[in-house]
Coordinates of C-alpha atoms and ligand atoms in Angstrom, one line a residue:
X1 CA -45.4 100.7 33.4
X2 CA -48.1 100.8 36.1
X3 CA -49.3 104.3 37.2
X4 CA -47.4 105.6 40.1
X5 CA -49.0 105.3 43.3
X6 CA -49.8 108.9 43.4
X7 CA -48.7 109.1 47.0
X8 CA -46.3 111.5 48.6
X9 CA -43.9 108.7 49.7
X10 CA -40.7 108.6 47.6
X11 CA -40.9 105.2 45.9
X12 CA -38.6 105.9 43.1
X13 CA -36.2 103.1 43.7
X14 CA -39.2 100.7 44.0
X15 CA -40.5 101.9 40.7
X16 CA -37.3 101.5 38.9
X17 CA -36.7 98.0 40.3
X18 CA -40.3 96.9 39.5
X19 CA -39.9 98.4 36.1
X20 CA -37.0 96.2 35.5
X21 CA -38.7 93.2 37.0
X22 CA -41.6 93.3 34.5
X23 CA -39.0 92.9 31.7
X24 CA -37.6 89.7 33.5
X25 CA -40.6 88.1 35.2
X26 CA -44.3 87.7 34.2
X27 CA -45.9 90.7 35.8
X28 CA -42.6 91.5 37.6
X29 CA -43.4 89.1 40.5
X30 CA -42.9 85.6 41.6
X31 CA -46.6 85.3 42.8
X32 CA -49.6 87.2 41.3
X33 CA -51.1 88.8 44.3
X34 CA -48.0 90.7 45.0
X35 CA -48.3 92.8 41.8
X36 CA -51.0 95.1 43.4
X37 CA -53.1 94.7 40.2
X38 CA -56.4 94.7 42.2
X39 CA -55.5 97.8 44.4
X40 CA -53.8 99.8 41.7
X41 CA -50.4 101.7 42.1
X42 CA -47.2 100.0 42.1
X43 CA -45.9 97.3 44.4
X44 CA -43.4 98.3 47.1
X45 CA -40.1 96.6 46.7
X46 CA -39.0 95.3 50.1
X47 CA -35.3 95.7 51.1
X48 CA -35.5 94.2 54.7
X49 CA -37.8 93.1 57.4
X50 CA -37.7 93.0 61.3
X51 CA -40.3 92.2 63.9
X52 CA -43.6 93.9 62.7
X53 CA -41.9 96.2 60.3
X54 CA -40.9 96.2 56.6
X55 CA -38.6 98.7 54.9
X56 CA -38.8 99.3 51.2
X57 CA -35.8 100.1 48.9
X58 CA -36.4 103.9 49.3
X59 CA -36.1 103.5 53.1
X60 CA -39.7 103.9 53.9
X61 CA -40.8 101.8 57.0
X62 CA -44.2 100.1 57.1
X63 CA -46.2 98.2 59.9
X64 CA -46.6 94.9 58.0
X65 CA -50.0 93.1 58.2
X66 CA -49.0 90.6 55.6
X67 CA -46.1 88.9 57.4
X68 CA -45.0 87.1 54.3
X69 CA -48.6 85.8 54.0
X70 CA -48.5 84.2 57.5
X71 CA -45.0 82.6 58.3
X72 CA -43.9 85.7 60.2
X73 CA -46.1 85.2 63.3
X74 CA -43.4 85.6 65.8
X75 CA -42.3 88.8 64.0
X76 CA -39.9 88.9 61.1
X77 CA -36.2 87.6 61.4
X78 CA -36.8 86.7 65.2
X79 CA -33.4 86.7 66.8
X80 CA -33.7 83.1 68.1
X81 CA -34.9 81.8 64.7
X82 CA -31.9 83.6 63.0
X83 CA -29.3 82.2 65.6
X84 CA -30.8 78.6 65.1
X85 CA -30.5 78.9 61.3
X86 CA -26.9 80.2 61.6
X87 CA -25.9 77.2 63.7
X88 CA -27.7 74.8 61.2
X89 CA -26.1 76.7 58.2
X90 CA -22.6 75.7 59.4
X91 CA -23.7 72.0 59.1
X92 CA -25.2 72.2 55.6
X93 CA -28.2 73.7 53.7
X94 CA -29.6 70.6 52.2
X95 CA -28.8 66.9 52.8
X96 CA -31.2 64.9 50.6
X97 CA -31.0 62.3 53.4
X98 CA -32.8 61.7 56.7
X99 CA -31.9 64.1 59.4
X100 CA -32.9 64.4 63.0
X101 CA -34.4 67.7 62.5
X102 CA -37.2 66.3 60.5
X103 CA -38.0 64.1 63.5
X104 CA -38.1 67.1 65.8
X105 CA -40.4 69.0 63.7
X106 CA -42.7 66.2 63.0
X107 CA -43.0 65.3 66.8
X108 CA -44.1 69.0 67.4
X109 CA -46.7 68.8 64.7
X110 CA -47.9 65.5 65.8
X111 CA -48.2 66.6 69.4
X112 CA -49.9 69.8 68.5
X113 CA -52.4 69.0 65.8
X114 CA -55.3 66.6 66.9
X115 CA -55.8 64.8 63.5
X116 CA -52.0 64.2 62.9
X117 CA -50.7 60.8 63.9
X118 CA -48.0 60.8 61.0
X119 CA -46.8 63.7 58.8
X120 CA -44.9 64.2 55.5
X121 CA -42.9 67.5 54.8
X122 CA -43.0 69.0 51.5
X123 CA -41.9 72.5 50.2
X124 CA -45.2 74.5 49.8
X125 CA -48.9 74.5 50.7
X126 CA -49.7 73.7 47.1
X127 CA -47.6 70.5 47.2
X128 CA -49.2 69.5 50.5
X129 CA -52.7 69.9 49.0
X130 CA -51.8 68.2 45.7
X131 CA -50.5 65.2 47.7
X132 CA -53.4 65.2 50.1
X133 CA -55.9 64.9 47.2
X134 CA -53.9 61.9 45.7
X135 CA -54.0 60.4 49.1
X136 CA -57.7 60.9 49.6
X137 CA -58.2 59.2 46.2
X138 CA -55.7 56.4 46.9
X139 CA -57.3 55.6 50.3
X140 CA -61.0 55.6 49.2
X141 CA -60.6 54.4 45.6
X142 CA -62.8 57.4 44.6
X143 CA -62.0 60.3 42.2
X144 CA -64.3 63.1 43.0
X145 CA -63.5 65.9 45.7
X146 CA -65.7 68.7 47.1
X147 CA -64.2 72.1 47.6
X148 CA -65.8 75.4 48.4
X149 CA -66.1 78.5 46.3
X150 CA -63.6 81.1 47.4
X151 CA -61.3 78.6 49.1
X152 CA -57.8 78.4 47.8
X153 CA -55.7 75.2 48.0
X154 CA -52.7 76.3 46.0
X155 CA -52.3 76.3 42.3
X156 CA -52.5 72.8 41.4
X157 CA -54.9 72.0 38.4
X158 CA -57.6 70.3 40.2
X159 CA -58.1 73.1 42.8
X160 CA -58.3 75.9 40.3
X161 CA -62.1 75.9 40.3
X162 CA -63.8 78.9 41.8
X163 CA -60.7 79.3 43.8
X164 CA -59.8 82.3 46.2
X165 CA -56.6 84.2 46.8
X166 CA -54.9 85.6 43.6
X167 CA -57.6 83.9 41.4
X168 CA -60.3 85.7 43.2
X169 CA -58.1 88.9 43.3
X170 CA -57.5 88.9 39.7
X171 CA -61.0 87.9 38.8
X172 CA -59.7 85.0 36.7
X173 CA -62.3 82.8 35.3
X174 CA -60.4 79.8 36.7
X175 CA -57.2 79.3 34.9
X176 CA -56.5 78.5 31.1
X177 CA -54.3 75.4 30.7
X178 CA -56.4 73.4 33.2
X179 CA -57.7 70.4 31.3
X180 CA -61.5 70.0 31.7
X181 CA -60.8 66.4 32.4
X182 CA -58.9 67.4 35.6
X183 CA -61.5 69.7 37.0
X184 CA -64.5 67.3 36.1
X185 CA -63.9 65.6 39.2
X186 CA -63.9 68.7 41.4
X187 CA -67.3 69.6 42.7
X188 CA -67.9 72.9 44.4
X189 CA -70.4 74.2 47.0
X190 CA -70.9 77.5 48.7
X191 CA -69.1 77.7 52.0
X192 CA -71.3 77.3 55.1
X193 CA -73.9 75.5 53.1
X194 CA -74.3 71.9 54.4
X195 CA -77.4 71.4 52.2
X196 CA -75.5 71.8 49.0
X197 CA -72.8 69.4 50.3
X198 CA -75.6 66.8 51.2
X199 CA -77.0 67.3 47.6
X200 CA -73.5 66.6 46.0
X201 CA -73.1 63.4 48.0
X202 CA -76.7 62.3 47.0
X203 CA -76.0 63.1 43.3
X204 CA -72.6 61.3 43.4
X205 CA -73.1 58.2 45.6
X206 CA -69.9 56.3 46.4
X207 CA -67.9 58.6 44.2
X208 CA -66.6 61.3 46.4
X209 CA -63.2 60.8 48.1
X210 CA -63.7 63.7 50.6
X211 CA -64.3 67.2 51.2
X212 CA -61.4 69.7 51.6
X213 CA -61.8 73.3 53.1
X214 CA -60.2 76.1 54.8
X215 CA -61.7 75.8 58.4
X216 CA -61.5 79.5 58.4
X217 CA -61.4 81.0 55.0
X218 CA -58.6 83.5 54.5
X219 CA -58.4 83.5 50.7
X220 CA -61.8 85.2 50.0
X221 CA -61.2 87.8 52.6
X222 CA -62.0 86.6 56.0
X223 CA -64.9 84.1 56.5
X224 CA -65.6 82.0 59.7
X225 CA -67.5 78.8 59.7
X226 CA -71.1 79.1 61.0
X227 CA -72.0 77.1 64.1
X228 CA -72.5 73.5 63.3
X229 CA -70.9 73.8 59.7
X230 CA -67.7 72.0 60.5
X231 CA -69.5 69.4 62.7
X232 CA -71.9 68.8 60.0
X233 CA -69.2 68.2 57.4
X234 CA -67.7 65.7 59.9
X235 CA -70.9 63.8 60.1
X236 CA -71.6 64.0 56.4
X237 CA -68.3 62.6 55.4
X238 CA -68.5 59.8 57.8
X239 CA -72.0 58.9 56.7
X240 CA -70.7 58.7 53.1
X241 CA -67.5 56.9 53.6
X242 CA -65.6 60.0 52.6
X243 CA -62.6 61.8 54.1
X244 CA -62.8 65.2 55.8
X245 CA -59.6 67.3 55.1
X246 CA -58.8 70.6 56.8
X247 CA -56.4 72.9 54.7
X248 CA -54.8 74.6 57.7
X249 CA -51.9 76.0 55.5
X250 CA -53.0 79.4 56.8
X251 CA -54.9 78.6 60.1
X252 CA -52.4 76.0 61.4
X253 CA -50.6 77.4 64.5
X254 CA -52.1 80.8 63.7
X255 CA -55.5 80.7 65.3
X256 CA -54.3 78.3 68.0
X257 CA -51.3 76.1 68.6
X258 CA -53.5 73.1 67.4
X259 CA -55.0 75.2 64.6
X260 CA -58.7 75.4 63.7
X261 CA -59.4 71.8 64.6
X262 CA -58.2 72.3 68.0
X263 CA -60.1 75.6 68.4
X264 CA -63.3 74.3 67.0
X265 CA -63.1 70.7 68.4
X266 CA -63.6 69.0 65.0
X267 CA -61.0 66.5 64.0
X268 CA -60.6 65.9 60.4
X269 CA -59.0 62.6 58.8
X270 CA -56.1 64.7 57.2
X271 CA -54.7 68.2 57.5
X272 CA -52.5 70.2 55.2
X273 CA -50.1 72.8 56.7
X274 CA -47.4 75.3 55.6
X275 CA -46.5 78.9 56.3
X276 CA -45.9 79.1 60.1
X277 CA -44.4 75.6 60.3
X278 CA -41.7 76.9 58.0
X279 CA -41.0 79.9 60.1
X280 CA -40.2 81.9 56.9
X281 CA -38.5 79.1 55.2
X282 CA -40.3 77.0 52.4
X283 CA -42.2 74.1 54.1
X284 CA -45.6 72.5 53.6
X285 CA -46.7 69.3 55.2
X286 CA -49.7 66.8 55.1
X287 CA -50.6 64.5 57.9
X288 CA -53.4 62.7 59.5
X289 CA -54.6 59.1 60.5
X290 CA -51.7 56.8 60.6
X291 CA -53.9 54.0 58.6
X292 CA -54.2 56.7 55.8
X293 CA -50.6 58.2 56.0
X294 CA -49.2 54.6 55.8
X295 CA -50.2 54.5 52.0
X296 CA -47.6 57.1 51.3
X297 CA -44.4 55.8 49.5
X298 CA -42.1 54.2 50.6
X299 CA -44.4 52.8 53.4
X300 CA -47.2 52.4 50.8
X301 CA -47.9 52.7 47.2
X302 CA -49.0 56.3 46.8
X303 CA -46.1 58.2 45.4
X304 CA -44.9 61.7 46.4
X305 CA -41.5 63.0 46.6
X306 CA -39.3 66.2 46.8
X307 CA -35.6 67.1 46.5
X308 CA -35.7 69.7 49.2
X309 CA -38.4 68.3 51.5
X310 CA -37.4 68.2 55.1
X311 CA -34.1 70.2 54.5
X312 CA -32.3 71.2 57.6
X313 CA -32.7 74.9 57.2
X314 CA -36.4 74.8 56.9
X315 CA -36.8 72.3 59.7
X316 CA -34.7 74.5 61.9
X317 CA -36.8 77.5 61.3
X318 CA -40.0 75.7 61.9
X319 CA -38.8 73.9 65.1
X320 CA -37.7 77.3 66.6
X321 CA -41.0 79.0 65.5
X322 CA -43.1 76.4 67.1
X323 CA -41.0 76.5 70.3
X324 CA -41.7 80.3 70.5
X325 CA -45.4 79.9 69.9
X326 CA -45.8 77.0 72.5
X327 CA -45.3 79.4 75.3
X328 CA -47.9 80.4 78.0
X329 CA -50.2 83.2 76.8
X330 CA -48.9 83.5 73.2
X331 CA -52.4 83.1 71.7
X332 CA -54.1 85.2 74.2
X333 CA -51.7 88.0 73.2
X334 CA -52.2 87.4 69.5
X335 CA -56.1 87.3 70.0
X336 CA -56.2 90.5 72.1
X337 CA -53.9 92.5 69.7
X338 CA -56.0 91.4 66.7
X339 CA -59.2 91.9 68.3
X340 CA -58.3 95.4 69.3
X341 CA -57.3 96.0 65.7
X342 CA -60.3 94.8 63.9
X343 CA -62.7 96.5 66.4
X344 CA -60.9 99.8 65.8
X345 CA -60.9 99.5 62.1
X346 CA -64.8 98.7 62.1
X347 CA -65.5 101.5 64.4
X348 CA -63.6 104.1 62.3
X349 CA -65.0 103.0 59.1
X350 CA -68.6 103.3 60.5
X351 CA -67.7 106.7 62.0
X352 CA -66.8 107.8 58.5
X353 CA -70.1 106.4 57.2
X354 CA -68.5 103.5 55.4
X355 CA -70.2 100.2 55.3
X356 CA -68.0 97.5 56.8
X357 CA -68.2 94.1 58.3
X358 CA -65.0 92.6 59.9
X359 CA -63.9 90.1 62.5
X360 CA -60.8 88.1 63.7
X361 CA -59.7 84.9 65.2
X362 CA -56.4 84.4 66.8
X363 CA -53.7 86.1 64.7
X364 CA -55.7 86.6 61.6
X365 CA -58.4 89.2 60.7
X366 CA -60.3 90.6 57.7
X367 CA -63.0 93.1 56.7
X368 CA -65.2 93.8 53.7
X369 CA -66.3 97.2 52.8
X370 CA -70.0 96.2 52.6
X371 CA -72.9 95.8 55.1
X372 CA -72.5 92.0 55.6
X373 CA -72.7 89.5 56.9
X374 CA -70.4 87.7 54.6
X375 CA -70.9 84.0 54.9
X376 CA -69.7 82.7 51.6
X377 CA -67.8 83.9 48.5
X378 CA -70.9 85.3 46.6
X379 CA -71.5 87.6 49.5
X380 CA -67.7 88.5 49.9
X381 CA -68.0 89.8 46.2
X382 CA -70.3 92.4 47.5
X383 CA -67.2 94.2 49.0
X384 CA -66.3 97.5 47.4
X385 CA -63.0 96.5 45.7
X386 CA -62.5 100.1 44.3
X387 CA -62.8 101.7 47.7
X388 CA -60.5 99.1 49.0
X389 CA -58.0 100.0 46.5
X390 CA -58.1 103.7 47.5
X391 CA -57.9 102.7 51.1
X392 CA -54.9 100.4 50.5
X393 CA -52.9 103.2 48.8
X394 CA -53.8 105.7 51.4
X395 CA -52.8 103.4 54.2
X396 CA -49.3 102.8 52.4
X397 CA -48.8 106.6 52.5
X398 CA -49.4 106.3 56.2
X399 CA -46.8 103.6 56.6
X400 CA -49.2 100.6 57.0
X401 CA -48.7 97.7 54.6
X402 CA -52.1 95.8 54.1
X403 CA -52.5 92.7 51.9
X404 CA -52.8 94.1 48.4
X405 CA -56.2 92.5 47.8
X406 CA -59.8 92.7 49.2
X407 CA -59.9 88.9 49.0
X408 CA -57.1 88.2 51.5
X409 CA -56.9 87.9 55.2
X410 CA -54.6 90.1 57.3
X411 CA -52.0 88.8 59.8
X412 CA -50.7 90.1 63.2
X413 CA -47.6 88.8 65.0
X414 CA -46.3 88.7 68.5
X415 CA -44.0 91.6 67.4
X416 CA -46.9 94.0 66.9
X417 CA -46.9 96.4 69.8
X418 CA -49.6 98.4 71.3
X419 CA -47.9 101.4 69.7
X420 CA -48.1 99.7 66.3
X421 CA -51.8 99.1 66.8
X422 CA -52.4 102.7 67.9
X423 CA -50.6 104.1 65.0
X424 CA -52.5 101.7 62.7
X425 CA -55.9 102.8 64.0
X426 CA -54.9 106.4 63.8
X427 CA -54.0 105.8 60.0
X428 CA -57.3 104.0 59.4
X429 CA -59.2 106.8 61.0
X430 CA -57.7 109.4 58.8
X431 CA -57.8 107.3 55.6
X432 CA -61.4 106.2 55.9
X433 CA -62.2 110.1 56.4
X434 CA -60.2 110.9 53.2
X435 CA -61.2 108.1 50.7
X436 CA -64.9 108.7 50.8
Ligands
LIG501 P1 -48.4 77.9 48.8 O1 -48.2 77.0 47.7 O2 -48.4 79.4 48.4 O3 -47.3 77.7 50.0 O4 -49.7 77.5 49.6 C1 -50.9 77.5 48.9 C2 -51.9 77.6 49.9 C3 -52.8 76.5 50.3 N1 -53.8 76.6 51.2 C4 -54.0 77.7 51.7 C5 -55.3 77.8 52.7 C6 -53.4 78.9 51.5 O5 -53.7 80.0 52.1 C7 -52.3 78.9 50.5 C8 -51.5 80.1 50.1 N2 -51.9 81.3 50.5 C9 -51.7 82.4 49.7 C10 -52.2 83.7 50.5 N3 -53.6 83.8 50.4 C11 -50.3 82.5 49.4 C12 -49.9 84.0 48.8 C13 -49.5 83.8 47.4 O6 -50.1 83.1 46.6 O7 -48.5 84.5 47.0

């Protein structure tokens, strides 16, 4: 059993349920980062969520900055999403056949995301990234791919090389069980390092299918692209007959309605999406240039399939969520809320004499407990993970739920009120003072 969090909160029901969970599921969780391994203490077992809040099974309420790792951008269980789901529920949960709801969500994604002329729905970001890599290889006839240290593109074998998110959180030396032959074609470079990418292309002429990256890194904490980095990758891939792929599973519809590519004005050839487009139900997607997407079966020969892909419930939640986001002022509100939050966090850490560097973009933010700047994964590792663990547990006691890892971004929503931000900043001020 993990040590009790040592906080004054009554979490006895959480502890009991998590104890039982560890007998039933590896680590007691369905996804590693939820186990609180890197922040210590015991996971909080959720009972219900609503708006910007989560309640645990002991009745404690938390202001939630994880938001199910991104999907809850309109606030948890938004009444209009729930109502739309109830209506669809009466007609069925899964058809395994074409349904008009797929057309509707596809049209919204195509109209919103600059690179996307056609789209295929799958059930997770991992599936989307797996499929997009197969498509990159099918279209170019080349096998190698460039990814960046600290970026996470789901748990498929070929991406578990210097990956971020839970792999970084748990300090795993890339995963056992991944054949060397599979990762031999995965080349890595430091984020924001165009020279390193140039060298990889020079060392592997006509062999690299493309470059895949998080256009804003949310799986190694929070790292933004330096000016010219995305534009440079766009040029380099074109010069070398390779594809540029933005993994917007996290940034899609979170930093602008058109994602990072709309925000930064750099259009990739292919894009992966997830999280927000499912509005809290399992959805992933990959899309891009029609000439490339037309290779996907049954239009073309590149095979990819899925029993629950495009199911009516997930499509419904996605459609309603994008409708709620596509309103005047949505992203200004998200930006303002998140900027106020991160500014206050940085100021209160500095007032307590704690080194910190942090920033935000749209509805996502992150900070490192080190001087900074943090431009890549190596520099991100300079963050004080032990101090972050103490901070995380102290913030839980104050009723604020942060991502249980120093290597994850935080997420706000349209439901986070001024009062929520005030209470959160008050908690940070008290906790920074107490953890030093
Ligand atoms: P999923 O297979 O977890 O739906 O998506 C994988 C994925 C792909 N690409 C990016 C940029 C992602 O952020 C993710 C998943 N993000 C993590 C959070 N950092 C999911 C949380 C978890 O693993 O439990």
